[in-house]
Short mmCIF file of C-alpha atoms in Angstrom, two decimals:
data_model
loop_
_atom_site.label_atom_id
_atom_site.label_comp_id
_atom_site.label_asym_id
_atom_site.label_seq_id
_atom_site.Cartn_x
_atom_site.Cartn_y
_atom_site.Cartn_z
CA MET F 1 2.51 -3.93 17.40
CA GLU F 2 3.09 -0.84 19.51
CA HIS F 3 4.78 2.37 18.35
CA ILE F 4 6.96 4.20 20.89
CA GLU F 5 8.61 7.58 20.50
CA ASN F 6 12.35 7.32 21.09
CA GLY F 7 14.02 10.61 20.20
CA ALA F 8 14.81 10.77 16.51
CA ALA F 9 14.35 7.01 16.09
CA GLU F 10 11.16 4.96 15.97
CA GLN F 11 10.77 2.05 18.36
CA GLN F 12 8.28 -0.74 17.81
CA ARG F 13 7.33 -3.40 20.33
CA LEU F 14 6.49 -6.68 18.64
CA ILE F 15 4.68 -9.52 20.39
CA ILE F 16 5.35 -12.88 18.77
CA THR F 17 2.27 -14.92 17.87
CA GLU F 18 1.89 -18.50 16.66
CA GLN F 19 2.36 -17.16 13.15
CA GLU F 20 5.97 -16.12 13.81
CA ALA F 21 6.95 -18.60 16.54
CA GLY F 22 9.77 -20.90 15.48
CA GLN F 23 11.07 -18.61 12.75
CA ARG F 24 14.50 -17.04 12.69
CA ALA F 25 14.49 -13.48 14.01
CA ASP F 26 15.61 -12.00 10.68
CA VAL F 27 12.77 -13.75 8.85
CA GLY F 28 9.90 -13.29 11.31
CA LEU F 29 10.68 -9.72 12.34
CA ALA F 30 11.21 -8.65 8.72
CA ALA F 31 7.73 -9.93 7.86
CA MET F 32 6.13 -8.18 10.84
CA LEU F 33 7.80 -4.86 10.02
CA GLU F 34 7.43 -5.26 6.22
CA LEU F 35 11.18 -4.90 5.74
CA THR F 36 13.48 -6.87 3.49
CA ARG F 37 15.39 -9.63 5.22
CA SER F 38 18.69 -7.87 4.47
CA ASN F 39 17.43 -4.65 6.11
CA MET F 40 16.30 -6.61 9.15
CA GLN F 41 19.65 -8.39 9.35
CA LYS F 42 21.39 -5.00 9.36
CA LEU F 43 19.22 -3.81 12.27
CA LEU F 44 20.00 -7.02 14.15
CA GLU F 45 23.74 -6.68 13.48
CA GLU F 46 23.57 -3.14 14.88
CA GLY F 47 21.95 -4.45 18.07
CA ARG F 48 18.63 -2.71 17.42
CA ALA F 49 16.40 -5.66 18.38
CA VAL F 50 16.25 -6.72 22.02
CA ARG F 51 14.21 -9.10 24.17
CA GLY F 52 14.38 -7.67 27.65
CA SER F 53 18.07 -6.91 28.05
CA LYS F 54 19.20 -9.51 25.51
CA VAL F 55 20.32 -8.33 22.07
CA LEU F 56 18.98 -10.71 19.44
CA LYS F 57 20.98 -12.30 16.65
CA SER F 58 19.64 -13.15 13.21
CA ASN F 59 19.46 -16.87 13.95
CA TYR F 60 17.51 -16.52 17.22
CA LYS F 61 14.37 -18.68 17.08
CA LEU F 62 11.34 -16.60 17.97
CA ARG F 63 9.17 -17.93 20.80
CA LEU F 64 5.45 -17.53 21.33
CA GLY F 65 4.82 -14.49 23.54
CA ASP F 66 8.27 -12.95 23.08
CA GLU F 67 8.14 -9.16 23.48
CA ILE F 68 10.79 -7.67 21.23
CA ASP F 69 11.70 -4.00 20.97
CA VAL F 70 13.06 -2.96 17.58
CA THR F 71 14.59 0.49 17.16
CA ILE F 72 14.42 1.78 13.59
CA PRO F 73 16.79 4.70 13.02
CA GLU F 74 15.53 7.93 11.54
CA PRO F 75 15.94 7.90 7.74
CA GLN F 76 18.75 10.07 6.49
CA PRO F 77 17.35 13.49 5.54
CA LEU F 78 16.96 14.04 1.83
CA ASP F 79 17.02 17.39 0.14
CA VAL F 80 13.46 17.29 -1.15
CA GLN F 81 12.54 20.38 -3.12
CA PRO F 82 9.08 21.75 -3.97
CA GLU F 83 8.26 21.39 -7.67
CA ASN F 84 5.55 23.02 -9.71
CA ILE F 85 3.97 19.77 -10.89
CA PRO F 86 0.25 19.89 -11.77
CA LEU F 87 -2.00 18.06 -9.33
CA ASP F 88 -5.55 16.83 -9.88
CA ILE F 89 -7.03 18.03 -6.58
CA ILE F 90 -10.46 16.61 -5.74
CA TYR F 91 -10.93 18.39 -2.40
CA GLU F 92 -8.91 20.58 -0.07
CA ASP F 93 -9.38 22.41 3.23
CA GLU F 94 -7.15 23.52 6.11
CA ASP F 95 -6.57 19.91 7.24
CA VAL F 96 -6.56 17.62 4.22
CA VAL F 97 -5.87 17.58 0.52
CA ILE F 98 -7.34 14.79 -1.60
CA VAL F 99 -5.69 14.15 -4.95
CA ASN F 100 -6.27 11.91 -7.94
CA LYS F 101 -2.75 10.54 -8.44
CA ALA F 102 -1.70 9.96 -12.02
CA ARG F 103 -0.42 6.56 -13.12
CA GLY F 104 3.36 6.65 -13.30
CA MET F 105 3.81 9.18 -10.49
CA VAL F 106 5.92 8.00 -7.55
CA VAL F 107 4.38 8.96 -4.20
CA HIS F 108 7.48 9.93 -2.22
CA PRO F 109 11.18 10.49 -2.91
CA ALA F 110 13.92 7.96 -2.29
CA ALA F 111 17.65 7.98 -2.72
CA GLY F 112 18.38 8.41 -6.43
CA ASN F 113 14.82 9.57 -7.12
CA LEU F 114 14.37 12.93 -5.43
CA SER F 115 12.20 14.73 -7.97
CA GLY F 116 8.95 14.38 -9.86
CA THR F 117 7.09 12.75 -6.96
CA LEU F 118 3.75 13.52 -5.37
CA VAL F 119 5.59 14.86 -2.31
CA ASN F 120 7.55 17.33 -4.48
CA ALA F 121 4.26 18.54 -5.92
CA LEU F 122 2.54 18.77 -2.53
CA LEU F 123 5.43 20.76 -1.05
CA TYR F 124 4.97 23.35 -3.81
CA HIS F 125 1.18 23.43 -3.50
CA CYS F 126 0.84 23.41 0.30
CA LYS F 127 2.45 25.76 2.80
CA ASN F 128 2.35 23.09 5.49
CA LEU F 129 2.14 19.31 5.60
CA SER F 130 2.13 16.88 8.49
CA GLY F 131 5.67 16.26 9.69
CA ILE F 132 5.02 12.81 11.15
CA ASN F 133 6.84 11.02 8.33
CA GLY F 134 9.66 13.57 8.20
CA VAL F 135 11.09 15.24 5.12
CA ILE F 136 10.86 12.09 3.04
CA ARG F 137 7.10 11.51 3.29
CA PRO F 138 5.51 14.69 4.68
CA GLY F 139 1.73 14.48 4.75
CA ILE F 140 1.62 10.96 3.33
CA VAL F 141 -0.91 8.87 5.25
CA HIS F 142 -1.08 5.89 2.87
CA ARG F 143 0.62 4.94 -0.37
CA LEU F 144 -0.24 3.86 -3.88
CA ASP F 145 2.13 1.99 -6.17
CA LYS F 146 3.76 4.08 -8.87
CA ASP F 147 1.59 2.58 -11.61
CA THR F 148 -1.65 2.54 -9.65
CA SER F 149 -3.77 5.64 -10.26
CA GLY F 150 -6.42 7.22 -8.14
CA ILE F 151 -7.53 8.80 -4.93
CA MET F 152 -5.14 9.59 -2.08
CA ILE F 153 -5.58 11.63 1.06
CA CYS F 154 -2.75 13.72 2.50
CA ALA F 155 -2.60 15.43 5.89
CA LYS F 156 -1.68 19.07 6.46
CA ASN F 157 -1.04 18.73 10.19
CA ASP F 158 -0.06 16.06 12.68
CA ALA F 159 -3.43 15.82 14.43
CA THR F 160 -5.14 15.11 11.12
CA HIS F 161 -2.43 12.61 10.18
CA LEU F 162 -2.88 10.66 13.42
CA SER F 163 -6.67 10.62 13.08
CA LEU F 164 -6.57 9.41 9.48
CA SER F 165 -3.96 6.74 10.28
CA GLN F 166 -6.15 5.47 13.12
CA GLN F 167 -9.21 5.39 10.85
CA ILE F 168 -7.33 3.40 8.22
CA GLN F 169 -6.06 0.96 10.84
CA ALA F 170 -9.54 0.59 12.39
CA LYS F 171 -11.10 0.17 8.90
CA THR F 172 -13.45 3.10 9.48
CA ALA F 173 -11.82 4.85 6.53
CA GLN F 174 -12.92 2.92 3.46
CA ARG F 175 -11.24 2.74 0.06
CA THR F 176 -12.34 0.79 -3.00
CA TYR F 177 -10.34 -0.04 -6.11
CA LEU F 178 -11.41 -0.83 -9.67
CA ALA F 179 -9.37 -3.42 -11.54
CA VAL F 180 -9.43 -5.09 -14.94
CA VAL F 181 -8.18 -8.66 -14.72
CA ARG F 182 -7.47 -11.47 -17.16
CA GLY F 183 -9.94 -14.34 -17.22
CA ASN F 184 -13.60 -14.89 -16.36
CA ILE F 185 -14.17 -14.88 -12.62
CA LYS F 186 -17.00 -17.34 -12.00
CA THR F 187 -18.15 -16.18 -8.55
CA ASP F 188 -19.95 -12.85 -8.19
CA ASN F 189 -18.02 -11.96 -5.05
CA GLY F 190 -15.61 -13.39 -2.54
CA VAL F 191 -13.00 -12.86 0.13
CA ILE F 192 -9.33 -13.74 -0.36
CA GLU F 193 -7.54 -14.53 2.91
CA THR F 194 -3.86 -15.47 2.80
CA LEU F 195 -0.46 -14.73 4.24
CA ILE F 196 1.73 -12.40 2.18
CA ALA F 197 5.51 -12.01 2.41
CA ARG F 198 8.38 -10.98 0.18
CA ASP F 199 9.06 -13.40 -2.66
CA LYS F 200 12.11 -15.49 -1.77
CA ASN F 201 13.25 -15.46 -5.40
CA ASP F 202 12.62 -11.77 -6.11
CA ARG F 203 12.80 -9.32 -3.21
CA LYS F 204 11.02 -6.64 -5.26
CA LYS F 205 7.90 -8.81 -5.41
CA MET F 206 5.46 -10.07 -2.81
CA ALA F 207 3.98 -13.57 -2.72
CA VAL F 208 1.33 -15.67 -1.01
CA VAL F 209 3.06 -17.97 1.48
CA LYS F 210 1.97 -20.80 3.78
CA GLU F 211 3.91 -19.50 6.78
CA GLY F 212 6.07 -16.57 7.78
CA GLY F 213 3.92 -13.88 6.17
CA ARG F 214 1.40 -11.32 7.36
CA ASP F 215 -2.37 -11.70 7.21
CA ALA F 216 -3.83 -10.21 4.04
CA VAL F 217 -7.56 -9.98 3.32
CA THR F 218 -9.18 -8.62 0.14
CA GLU F 219 -12.89 -8.49 -0.68
CA TYR F 220 -13.84 -8.52 -4.36
CA GLU F 221 -17.04 -8.05 -6.33
CA VAL F 222 -17.48 -8.75 -10.04
CA LEU F 223 -18.96 -5.77 -11.88
CA GLU F 224 -18.83 -6.90 -15.53
CA ARG F 225 -17.65 -10.02 -17.39
CA PHE F 226 -16.29 -10.13 -20.92
CA GLY F 227 -15.15 -13.73 -21.33
CA LYS F 228 -11.40 -13.17 -21.42
CA TYR F 229 -11.53 -10.24 -19.00
CA THR F 230 -13.42 -9.20 -15.88
CA ILE F 231 -13.95 -5.83 -14.20
CA VAL F 232 -13.86 -6.15 -10.42
CA ARG F 233 -14.19 -3.87 -7.43
CA CYS F 234 -11.83 -4.60 -4.55
CA ARG F 235 -11.88 -3.49 -0.93
CA LEU F 236 -8.91 -3.95 1.37
CA ARG F 237 -9.37 -5.22 4.91
CA THR F 238 -5.59 -5.10 5.33
CA GLY F 239 -3.02 -2.94 3.59
CA ARG F 240 -0.10 -5.10 2.51
CA THR F 241 2.32 -4.12 -0.24
CA HIS F 242 0.94 -5.01 -3.71
CA GLN F 243 -1.97 -6.78 -1.97
CA ILE F 244 -4.61 -6.62 -4.73
CA ARG F 245 -2.05 -7.43 -7.43
CA VAL F 246 -0.77 -10.45 -5.52
CA HIS F 247 -4.21 -11.71 -4.52
CA MET F 248 -5.73 -11.53 -8.00
CA GLU F 249 -2.70 -13.29 -9.50
CA TYR F 250 -3.00 -15.93 -6.74
CA LEU F 251 -6.64 -16.55 -7.75
CA GLY F 252 -5.54 -16.98 -11.37
CA TYR F 253 -6.87 -13.63 -12.56
CA PRO F 254 -3.85 -11.27 -12.79
CA LEU F 255 -4.29 -7.60 -13.51
CA VAL F 256 -4.09 -6.47 -17.11
CA GLY F 257 -0.76 -4.77 -17.79
CA ASP F 258 0.87 -5.71 -14.47
CA PRO F 259 4.62 -5.71 -15.21
CA LYS F 260 5.54 -7.66 -12.06
CA TYR F 261 2.80 -10.24 -11.68
CA SER F 262 1.46 -10.63 -15.22
CA PRO F 263 4.22 -9.66 -17.69
CA MET F 264 2.24 -10.74 -20.76
CA LYS F 265 1.34 -8.89 -23.92
CA THR F 266 -1.96 -7.09 -23.76
CA PRO F 267 -4.20 -5.79 -26.56
CA PHE F 268 -4.74 -2.62 -24.56
CA SER F 269 -2.61 0.50 -24.36
CA ILE F 270 -1.65 0.94 -20.70
CA GLN F 271 1.65 1.52 -18.93
CA GLY F 272 1.41 -0.49 -15.73
CA GLN F 273 -1.41 -2.43 -14.05
CA ALA F 274 -5.07 -1.64 -14.70
CA LEU F 275 -5.76 -0.70 -11.09
CA HIS F 276 -7.42 2.49 -9.91
CA SER F 277 -8.10 3.72 -6.37
CA GLN F 278 -11.65 4.86 -7.05
CA THR F 279 -13.45 5.86 -3.85
CA LEU F 280 -12.57 7.13 -0.40
CA GLU F 281 -14.80 7.56 2.65
CA PHE F 282 -13.65 8.87 6.03
CA THR F 283 -14.64 10.97 9.02
CA HIS F 284 -13.21 14.47 8.93
CA PRO F 285 -10.85 14.80 11.92
CA ARG F 286 -11.90 18.37 12.75
CA THR F 287 -15.64 18.49 11.95
CA GLY F 288 -16.62 14.85 12.54
CA GLU F 289 -18.51 14.91 9.23
CA ARG F 290 -18.57 11.71 7.18
CA LEU F 291 -17.19 12.50 3.71
CA SER F 292 -16.94 10.44 0.54
CA PHE F 293 -15.13 11.14 -2.72
CA GLU F 294 -14.61 9.43 -6.06
CA ALA F 295 -11.77 9.73 -8.55
CA PRO F 296 -12.82 9.26 -12.20
CA LEU F 297 -11.09 6.57 -14.21
CA PRO F 298 -7.93 7.70 -16.00
CA GLU F 299 -8.13 7.85 -19.78
CA ASP F 300 -6.23 4.60 -20.34
CA MET F 301 -8.58 2.54 -18.15
CA HIS F 302 -11.64 4.34 -19.51
CA LYS F 303 -10.57 3.28 -23.02
CA ILE F 304 -10.08 -0.33 -21.87
CA VAL F 305 -13.56 -0.45 -20.34
CA THR F 306 -15.07 1.11 -23.49
CA ARG F 307 -13.32 -1.41 -25.76
CA LEU F 308 -14.43 -4.31 -23.58
CA ARG F 309 -18.04 -3.18 -23.73
CA LEU F 310 -17.78 -2.90 -27.51
CA GLY F 311 -16.12 -6.32 -27.79
CA GLN F 312 -12.95 -4.81 -29.28
CA PHE F 313 -10.29 -6.83 -27.47
CA ASN F 314 -9.39 -9.78 -29.69
#
């Protein structure tokens, strides 16, 4: 996938592989771009996907080796205002700010939800942020789900943003997550390799699929077992939406408290999934120094771990 500057819009060149060949354009391209099928259909209807000089229709069957240019229009500007929201800042310098995001905080604004986000807080705290993602997601290099807590890195300038994005893509920037899951994972460690796409029955969810999805790879390591529950450390080799949540549910060990993938009663007090972005390691774009940081567990997950160790979960 190649990114091309095209004025105010973003153009992406997609090369069709065996994974997408034979699929309808609206299905295969949506998966490659991580868009909903309806959003992809709208782009196709507007003539924003072309193969050579041919404008594609939704029902076009993708062919192996097709080179398709998709033009994604600039998001409509939103009136995003700085807000004096407290931030748990782990580290900051002239290029980066590393925060420990609270569970329940949305990362960036969207239509109908323009306040109370991490971006609102960053705009108040920082004089400048990288403008690569525009007014909607200034400085945001990677995302965390609303109900996932933990470490995030944000860029204060475009050069830093590009460097960090490249490090994440090349896997030289490393992040680990701590999760509490239901069930007793028998193996000490493993690698989950699947395809992930949007759930056909619920477009707000993701699902493991046999075809038509994007490669998703998660490493996991068991840290502690408690019979009915297991504490695991996860490392992402890819960065798909809801990847850890989907993969652990696929294995049969869904995350405690996950409202989408494990909507069951839990003996623990937690609003959202027991998932925490715990560590971050990267090379500083300006100094070249290798840095590593850790975000302490939030109080709700700390209490869960304490109760598990004391056997207080029946």
